[in-house]
Each structure stands twice: as C-alpha cells, then as structure tokens.
C-alpha cells in the first residue's frame, strides 16, 4: 500500500509564498486522493503489490491495460507530489551553489536567465501540468500528472506543479505570481544532491 509521505515541515512553514491552507489541502487531500486511487488500482492486480511507484510509472507498457491509465495518472500524481514536497523548504530560495550552479550558468548564461526560461515554460503550460528541470539541465513540461521519467527519460531534479489546485487559493488566476514565489522556497541543497546523483 502506498502512503503519502510526511511533509517534513509545518503547513505554514513556507510563509506567504504558499499558504498553510494550500499546503494542507494539497498534501492531505489532493496527494492523498492520488495515493488512494493508485492503491485501488493496484488492489485489482495483486501481482503488482510489491512494485515501487518508480517501477510502476517507469514501465507503463508492462502495466495491465485496464489500470494503465489509473497508474499513469495516480501513480504519476503520487511520484510527482512526493518529489514536490522535498523540492520546497522553509530554508529555500536564493541561488544554487557548487556544480549545479556552474552547470546552470554554463547552459543558460546566468541563474536569472535560467529562472526566466523555466518560469516562461511553466506559465505556458496550458491547463494542468508540471515544469521540470532534468539532469541534463533541459527544462521540459508535461500535461496532467505525466513526468518525463514515464517516457524513458531520467528522473527530474526539481518539478513545479502548475495545476490550479497548487495556487488558486492564494493567487487566484495569477500563476505568474505563484511561479515567482516558488523561487523563494526552492531547496537548492536538495536539488544539488539530486543533480549529483542523477547527472550523467
Ligand atoms: Mn498538485
């Protein structure tokens, strides 16, 4: 049985960037719903019960057709949100350091140029989806709860949820203000660790 991982910080820890009301709803209700529906799908195929979420969504062709859509949507939702909670931190913000910063500057010219490009792509997602920083430092977007990892790509370093449920309570229709606030809470230490693990 899959479970929603603990946040690792208080609901109100991200301050005005993302309110406690959003964090509680997003973590306790939305993420829980993905987990519940993933569990319900897997319960119909006990042979999959021992698989990790990475094993499930990383090999969707192997999933029985009758639950493939559910595993893609709800397994993706579980994987993506589990990462998202770790990408943010009350001690986040600022700029990356070390090899990750060097690589970002080498590719984009500056940290700010990277932020601008990532933000523009996140704002351009039509409807619900995500923006991702991949280990090769490309910036890609997906619809719904898809993640490039589903298509044989490496796991992402960071991801930004641009579903309305991630920001509507605080920002209404102003996704751009939410994306700006996201940079204030990105945990670049976590991202640097993932980059060290996942690059190459
Ligand atoms: Mn979400």
mmCIF file of C-alpha atoms and ligand atoms in Angstrom:
data_model
loop_
_atom_site.group_PDB
_atom_site.id
_atom_site.type_symbol
_atom_site.label_atom_id
_atom_site.label_comp_id
_atom_site.label_asym_id
_atom_site.label_seq_id
_atom_site.Cartn_x
_atom_site.Cartn_y
_atom_site.Cartn_z
ATOM 1 C CA UNK A 1 0.000 0.000 0.000
ATOM 2 C CA UNK A 2 1.289 3.420 -0.919
ATOM 3 C CA UNK A 3 1.091 6.232 1.641
ATOM 4 C CA UNK A 4 1.510 10.000 1.466
ATOM 5 C CA UNK A 5 4.944 10.902 2.849
ATOM 6 C CA UNK A 6 5.112 13.435 5.657
ATOM 7 C CA UNK A 7 5.736 16.999 4.565
ATOM 8 C CA UNK A 8 8.931 17.424 6.559
ATOM 9 C CA UNK A 9 7.943 20.953 7.619
ATOM 10 C CA UNK A 10 4.855 22.629 9.006
ATOM 11 C CA UNK A 11 1.938 23.531 6.744
ATOM 12 C CA UNK A 12 2.622 27.210 7.377
ATOM 13 C CA UNK A 13 6.404 26.943 7.005
ATOM 14 C CA UNK A 14 6.512 28.394 3.502
ATOM 15 C CA UNK A 15 5.010 31.632 4.794
ATOM 16 C CA UNK A 16 3.373 33.955 2.320
ATOM 17 C CA UNK A 17 4.872 32.099 -0.607
ATOM 18 C CA UNK A 18 2.450 29.200 -0.278
ATOM 19 C CA UNK A 19 -0.119 29.378 2.490
ATOM 20 C CA UNK A 20 -0.856 26.768 5.125
ATOM 21 C CA UNK A 21 -4.344 26.412 3.638
ATOM 22 C CA UNK A 22 -2.932 25.399 0.265
ATOM 23 C CA UNK A 23 -0.276 23.130 1.718
ATOM 24 C CA UNK A 24 -2.794 21.294 3.893
ATOM 25 C CA UNK A 25 -5.307 20.862 1.089
ATOM 26 C CA UNK A 26 -2.675 19.964 -1.483
ATOM 27 C CA UNK A 27 -0.793 17.474 0.706
ATOM 28 C CA UNK A 28 -3.602 15.973 2.781
ATOM 29 C CA UNK A 29 -6.391 15.910 0.204
ATOM 30 C CA UNK A 30 -5.042 16.064 -3.330
ATOM 31 C CA UNK A 31 -1.972 13.897 -2.774
ATOM 32 C CA UNK A 32 -3.974 11.508 -0.585
ATOM 33 C CA UNK A 33 -6.516 11.118 -3.380
ATOM 34 C CA UNK A 34 -3.785 10.108 -5.839
ATOM 35 C CA UNK A 35 -2.475 7.570 -3.336
ATOM 36 C CA UNK A 36 -5.946 6.178 -2.628
ATOM 37 C CA UNK A 37 -6.745 5.771 -6.316
ATOM 38 C CA UNK A 38 -3.326 4.243 -7.035
ATOM 39 C CA UNK A 39 -3.875 1.745 -4.218
ATOM 40 C CA UNK A 40 -7.343 0.942 -5.513
ATOM 41 C CA UNK A 41 -5.937 0.237 -8.979
ATOM 42 C CA UNK A 42 -3.093 -1.930 -7.678
ATOM 43 C CA UNK A 43 -5.521 -3.856 -5.450
ATOM 44 C CA UNK A 44 -7.098 -5.257 -8.609
ATOM 45 C CA UNK A 45 -3.703 -6.640 -9.701
ATOM 46 C CA UNK A 46 -2.012 -8.164 -6.614
ATOM 47 C CA UNK A 47 0.979 -9.228 -8.714
ATOM 48 C CA UNK A 48 1.988 -5.550 -8.749
ATOM 49 C CA UNK A 49 1.717 -5.070 -4.994
ATOM 50 C CA UNK A 50 5.472 -5.205 -4.357
ATOM 51 C CA UNK A 51 6.437 -2.679 -7.034
ATOM 52 C CA UNK A 52 7.696 0.778 -6.184
ATOM 53 C CA UNK A 53 5.990 3.761 -7.752
ATOM 54 C CA UNK A 54 9.137 4.276 -9.840
ATOM 55 C CA UNK A 55 8.890 0.703 -11.121
ATOM 56 C CA UNK A 56 5.219 1.222 -11.965
ATOM 57 C CA UNK A 57 5.372 4.547 -13.783
ATOM 58 C CA UNK A 58 8.803 3.885 -15.277
ATOM 59 C CA UNK A 59 7.459 0.931 -17.223
ATOM 60 C CA UNK A 60 3.854 1.724 -18.067
ATOM 61 C CA UNK A 61 3.806 -0.651 -21.036
ATOM 62 C CA UNK A 62 4.116 -3.504 -18.538
ATOM 63 C CA UNK A 63 1.044 -2.374 -16.597
ATOM 64 C CA UNK A 64 -2.183 -4.236 -17.443
ATOM 65 C CA UNK A 65 -4.223 -2.160 -19.824
ATOM 66 C CA UNK A 66 -7.261 -1.957 -17.559
ATOM 67 C CA UNK A 67 -5.312 0.016 -14.927
ATOM 68 C CA UNK A 68 -2.606 1.626 -17.067
ATOM 69 C CA UNK A 69 -4.416 4.955 -17.203
ATOM 70 C CA UNK A 70 -5.006 4.933 -13.443
ATOM 71 C CA UNK A 71 -1.367 4.078 -12.727
ATOM 72 C CA UNK A 72 -0.211 6.801 -15.093
ATOM 73 C CA UNK A 73 -2.452 9.462 -13.547
ATOM 74 C CA UNK A 74 -2.441 8.488 -9.875
ATOM 75 C CA UNK A 75 0.997 6.864 -9.763
ATOM 76 C CA UNK A 76 2.286 9.942 -11.537
ATOM 77 C CA UNK A 77 0.444 12.127 -9.046
ATOM 78 C CA UNK A 78 1.995 10.230 -6.152
ATOM 79 C CA UNK A 79 5.524 10.328 -7.584
ATOM 80 C CA UNK A 80 5.343 13.983 -8.623
ATOM 81 C CA UNK A 81 3.937 15.279 -5.353
ATOM 82 C CA UNK A 82 6.333 13.187 -3.245
ATOM 83 C CA UNK A 83 9.146 14.975 -5.073
ATOM 84 C CA UNK A 84 7.460 18.382 -4.962
ATOM 85 C CA UNK A 85 7.270 18.486 -1.135
ATOM 86 C CA UNK A 86 11.033 17.923 -0.997
ATOM 87 C CA UNK A 87 11.806 20.497 -3.684
ATOM 88 C CA UNK A 88 10.439 23.186 -1.369
ATOM 89 C CA UNK A 89 11.784 24.179 2.037
ATOM 90 C CA UNK A 90 11.274 26.964 4.566
ATOM 91 C CA UNK A 91 15.045 27.416 4.262
ATOM 92 C CA UNK A 92 14.872 27.513 0.470
ATOM 93 C CA UNK A 93 15.319 30.281 -2.041
ATOM 94 C CA UNK A 94 18.456 32.101 -3.028
ATOM 95 C CA UNK A 95 20.622 30.552 -5.702
ATOM 96 C CA UNK A 96 22.098 27.099 -6.164
ATOM 97 C CA UNK A 97 25.761 26.627 -5.370
ATOM 98 C CA UNK A 98 28.591 24.368 -6.482
ATOM 99 C CA UNK A 99 28.465 22.157 -9.580
ATOM 100 C CA UNK A 100 24.728 22.723 -10.110
ATOM 101 C CA UNK A 101 25.166 26.497 -10.265
ATOM 102 C CA UNK A 102 28.189 26.119 -12.520
ATOM 103 C CA UNK A 103 26.230 23.889 -14.884
ATOM 104 C CA UNK A 104 23.213 26.219 -14.913
ATOM 105 C CA UNK A 105 25.410 29.229 -15.686
ATOM 106 C CA UNK A 106 27.258 27.281 -18.390
ATOM 107 C CA UNK A 107 23.951 26.368 -20.072
ATOM 108 C CA UNK A 108 21.817 29.473 -19.513
ATOM 109 C CA UNK A 109 24.360 32.254 -19.010
ATOM 110 C CA UNK A 110 23.149 33.133 -15.525
ATOM 111 C CA UNK A 111 20.919 31.871 -12.755
ATOM 112 C CA UNK A 112 18.396 34.601 -13.566
ATOM 113 C CA UNK A 113 18.291 33.602 -17.238
ATOM 114 C CA UNK A 114 17.547 30.031 -16.136
ATOM 115 C CA UNK A 115 14.780 31.222 -13.802
ATOM 116 C CA UNK A 116 13.285 33.319 -16.591
ATOM 117 C CA UNK A 117 13.233 30.411 -19.038
ATOM 118 C CA UNK A 118 11.856 27.910 -16.519
ATOM 119 C CA UNK A 119 9.198 30.412 -15.447
ATOM 120 C CA UNK A 120 8.172 31.161 -19.029
ATOM 121 C CA UNK A 121 7.755 27.458 -19.758
ATOM 122 C CA UNK A 122 5.795 26.897 -16.537
ATOM 123 C CA UNK A 123 3.481 29.776 -17.449
ATOM 124 C CA UNK A 124 2.998 28.370 -20.944
ATOM 125 C CA UNK A 125 1.620 25.036 -19.729
ATOM 126 C CA UNK A 126 -1.964 25.008 -20.986
ATOM 127 C CA UNK A 127 -4.268 23.684 -18.309
ATOM 128 C CA UNK A 128 -2.884 21.332 -15.693
ATOM 129 C CA UNK A 129 0.674 20.091 -15.704
ATOM 130 C CA UNK A 130 4.228 20.406 -14.471
ATOM 131 C CA UNK A 131 7.527 22.046 -15.360
ATOM 132 C CA UNK A 132 10.712 20.052 -14.776
ATOM 133 C CA UNK A 133 14.453 20.557 -14.613
ATOM 134 C CA UNK A 134 16.088 17.444 -15.993
ATOM 135 C CA UNK A 135 19.587 16.194 -15.075
ATOM 136 C CA UNK A 136 20.929 17.486 -18.417
ATOM 137 C CA UNK A 137 19.507 20.853 -17.287
ATOM 138 C CA UNK A 138 16.908 20.932 -20.024
ATOM 139 C CA UNK A 139 13.559 22.409 -18.977
ATOM 140 C CA UNK A 140 10.552 20.391 -20.074
ATOM 141 C CA UNK A 141 6.846 20.478 -19.334
ATOM 142 C CA UNK A 142 4.231 17.767 -19.127
ATOM 143 C CA UNK A 143 0.447 17.670 -19.053
ATOM 144 C CA UNK A 144 -1.632 16.270 -16.217
ATOM 145 C CA UNK A 145 0.466 14.087 -13.871
ATOM 146 C CA UNK A 146 2.903 12.937 -16.522
ATOM 147 C CA UNK A 147 6.637 13.160 -15.887
ATOM 148 C CA UNK A 148 9.401 12.648 -18.480
ATOM 149 C CA UNK A 149 10.537 9.601 -16.489
ATOM 150 C CA UNK A 150 7.448 7.812 -17.861
ATOM 151 C CA UNK A 151 8.953 8.040 -21.329
ATOM 152 C CA UNK A 152 12.354 6.644 -20.503
ATOM 153 C CA UNK A 153 13.902 9.962 -19.543
ATOM 154 C CA UNK A 154 15.895 10.307 -16.303
ATOM 155 C CA UNK A 155 14.159 11.335 -13.114
ATOM 156 C CA UNK A 156 13.877 15.133 -12.741
ATOM 157 C CA UNK A 157 15.950 17.265 -10.402
ATOM 158 C CA UNK A 158 13.094 19.587 -9.500
ATOM 159 C CA UNK A 159 9.488 19.963 -10.561
ATOM 160 C CA UNK A 160 6.903 22.713 -10.270
ATOM 161 C CA UNK A 161 3.223 21.861 -10.006
ATOM 162 C CA UNK A 162 1.211 24.313 -12.093
ATOM 163 C CA UNK A 163 -2.198 22.746 -11.556
ATOM 164 C CA UNK A 164 -4.625 25.403 -10.306
ATOM 165 C CA UNK A 165 -5.043 23.432 -7.074
ATOM 166 C CA UNK A 166 -1.407 24.317 -6.297
ATOM 167 C CA UNK A 167 -2.021 28.068 -6.204
ATOM 168 C CA UNK A 168 -5.623 29.118 -6.714
ATOM 169 C CA UNK A 169 -6.447 29.720 -3.039
ATOM 170 C CA UNK A 170 -3.534 32.158 -2.710
ATOM 171 C CA UNK A 171 -3.091 33.550 -6.179
ATOM 172 C CA UNK A 172 -6.421 33.038 -7.948
ATOM 173 C CA UNK A 173 -5.684 33.072 -11.700
ATOM 174 C CA UNK A 174 -2.247 34.680 -11.273
ATOM 175 C CA UNK A 175 0.008 31.750 -11.994
ATOM 176 C CA UNK A 176 2.887 34.153 -12.643
ATOM 177 C CA UNK A 177 2.863 35.374 -9.029
ATOM 178 C CA UNK A 178 2.850 31.772 -7.797
ATOM 179 C CA UNK A 179 5.794 30.879 -10.022
ATOM 180 C CA UNK A 180 7.687 33.931 -8.721
ATOM 181 C CA UNK A 181 7.008 32.841 -5.138
ATOM 182 C CA UNK A 182 8.170 29.290 -5.897
ATOM 183 C CA UNK A 183 11.744 30.543 -6.380
ATOM 184 C CA UNK A 184 11.700 31.840 -2.797
ATOM 185 C CA UNK A 185 11.229 28.315 -1.445
ATOM 186 C CA UNK A 186 13.214 26.053 -3.787
ATOM 187 C CA UNK A 187 15.532 23.859 -1.734
ATOM 188 C CA UNK A 188 18.739 24.198 -3.741
ATOM 189 C CA UNK A 189 20.599 21.907 -1.342
ATOM 190 C CA UNK A 190 18.149 19.132 -2.166
ATOM 191 C CA UNK A 191 18.411 19.964 -5.871
ATOM 192 C CA UNK A 192 22.221 19.869 -5.700
ATOM 193 C CA UNK A 193 22.126 16.424 -4.100
ATOM 194 C CA UNK A 194 19.777 15.156 -6.786
ATOM 195 C CA UNK A 195 21.899 16.683 -9.506
ATOM 196 C CA UNK A 196 24.957 14.910 -8.117
ATOM 197 C CA UNK A 197 23.020 11.614 -8.099
ATOM 198 C CA UNK A 198 21.230 11.918 -11.423
ATOM 199 C CA UNK A 199 23.536 13.808 -13.795
ATOM 200 C CA UNK A 200 25.385 11.649 -16.359
HETATM 201 MN MN1 LIG B 1 -0.725 19.088 -7.221
#
